[in-house]
Amino acid sequence: MQGRTTFIIAHRLSTIQDTDVIWVLSQGEIVEQGNHEELMEKQVIYYKVYQLQQGKPLK
């Protein structure tokens, strides 16, 4: 998809972890933005959902 803008709506975060930008929505509002690594470092909503989907305990 290089050179194109594509919107992907996903519940399974492994589907989007290699994208350039991820927006996390809550109650219809963007609450987090960044790539996978940036969002994992923040350890907020994206991190928690990703950990749960990977079967890992939350810290």
Short mmCIF file of C-alpha atoms in Angstrom, two decimals:
data_model
loop_
_atom_site.label_atom_id
_atom_site.label_comp_id
_atom_site.label_asym_id
_atom_site.label_seq_id
_atom_site.Cartn_x
_atom_site.Cartn_y
_atom_site.Cartn_z
CA MET A 1 0.00 0.00 0.00
CA GLN A 2 2.99 2.30 -0.37
CA GLY A 3 2.12 5.77 -1.67
CA ARG A 4 -1.52 5.43 -0.57
CA THR A 5 -3.55 6.37 2.45
CA THR A 6 -5.52 3.42 3.76
CA PHE A 7 -7.81 3.31 6.80
CA ILE A 8 -8.03 -0.03 8.57
CA ILE A 9 -10.48 -0.63 11.39
CA ALA A 10 -9.32 -3.54 13.50
CA HIS A 11 -10.14 -5.25 16.76
CA ARG A 12 -7.18 -7.63 16.48
CA LEU A 13 -4.19 -5.37 17.02
CA SER A 14 -1.72 -7.77 15.41
CA THR A 15 -3.42 -6.81 12.12
CA ILE A 16 -2.24 -3.20 12.39
CA GLN A 17 1.00 -3.36 14.39
CA ASP A 18 3.17 -2.73 11.29
CA THR A 19 1.31 0.38 10.12
CA ASP A 20 2.83 3.88 10.16
CA VAL A 21 0.17 5.48 12.39
CA ILE A 22 -2.36 3.94 14.76
CA TRP A 23 -5.22 5.94 16.25
CA VAL A 24 -6.87 4.59 19.39
CA LEU A 25 -10.51 5.62 19.79
CA SER A 26 -12.53 5.70 23.00
CA GLN A 27 -16.09 6.99 23.14
CA GLY A 28 -15.67 8.31 19.57
CA GLU A 29 -12.59 10.40 20.45
CA ILE A 30 -8.95 9.84 19.47
CA VAL A 31 -7.21 9.18 22.79
CA GLU A 32 -3.85 7.85 21.56
CA GLN A 33 -1.81 8.15 18.38
CA GLY A 34 1.50 6.71 17.25
CA ASN A 35 3.08 3.61 15.79
CA HIS A 36 3.10 0.25 17.59
CA GLU A 37 6.39 0.86 19.41
CA GLU A 38 5.38 4.35 20.58
CA LEU A 39 2.02 3.16 21.88
CA MET A 40 3.59 0.19 23.66
CA GLU A 41 6.06 2.53 25.41
CA LYS A 42 3.20 4.75 26.66
CA GLN A 43 1.55 1.72 28.33
CA VAL A 44 -1.96 3.15 28.20
CA ILE A 45 -5.04 1.74 26.36
CA TYR A 46 -3.32 0.26 23.28
CA TYR A 47 -0.69 -1.42 25.45
CA LYS A 48 -3.30 -2.95 27.77
CA VAL A 49 -5.47 -4.29 24.94
CA TYR A 50 -2.41 -5.65 23.09
CA GLN A 51 -1.16 -7.43 26.22
CA LEU A 52 -4.60 -8.98 26.81
CA GLN A 53 -4.84 -10.14 23.19
CA GLN A 54 -1.40 -11.76 23.49
CA GLY A 55 -2.53 -13.61 26.62
CA LYS A 56 -0.07 -11.73 28.82
CA PRO A 57 -0.91 -10.43 32.31
CA LEU A 58 -1.20 -6.69 32.80
CA LYS A 59 1.50 -5.05 34.90
#
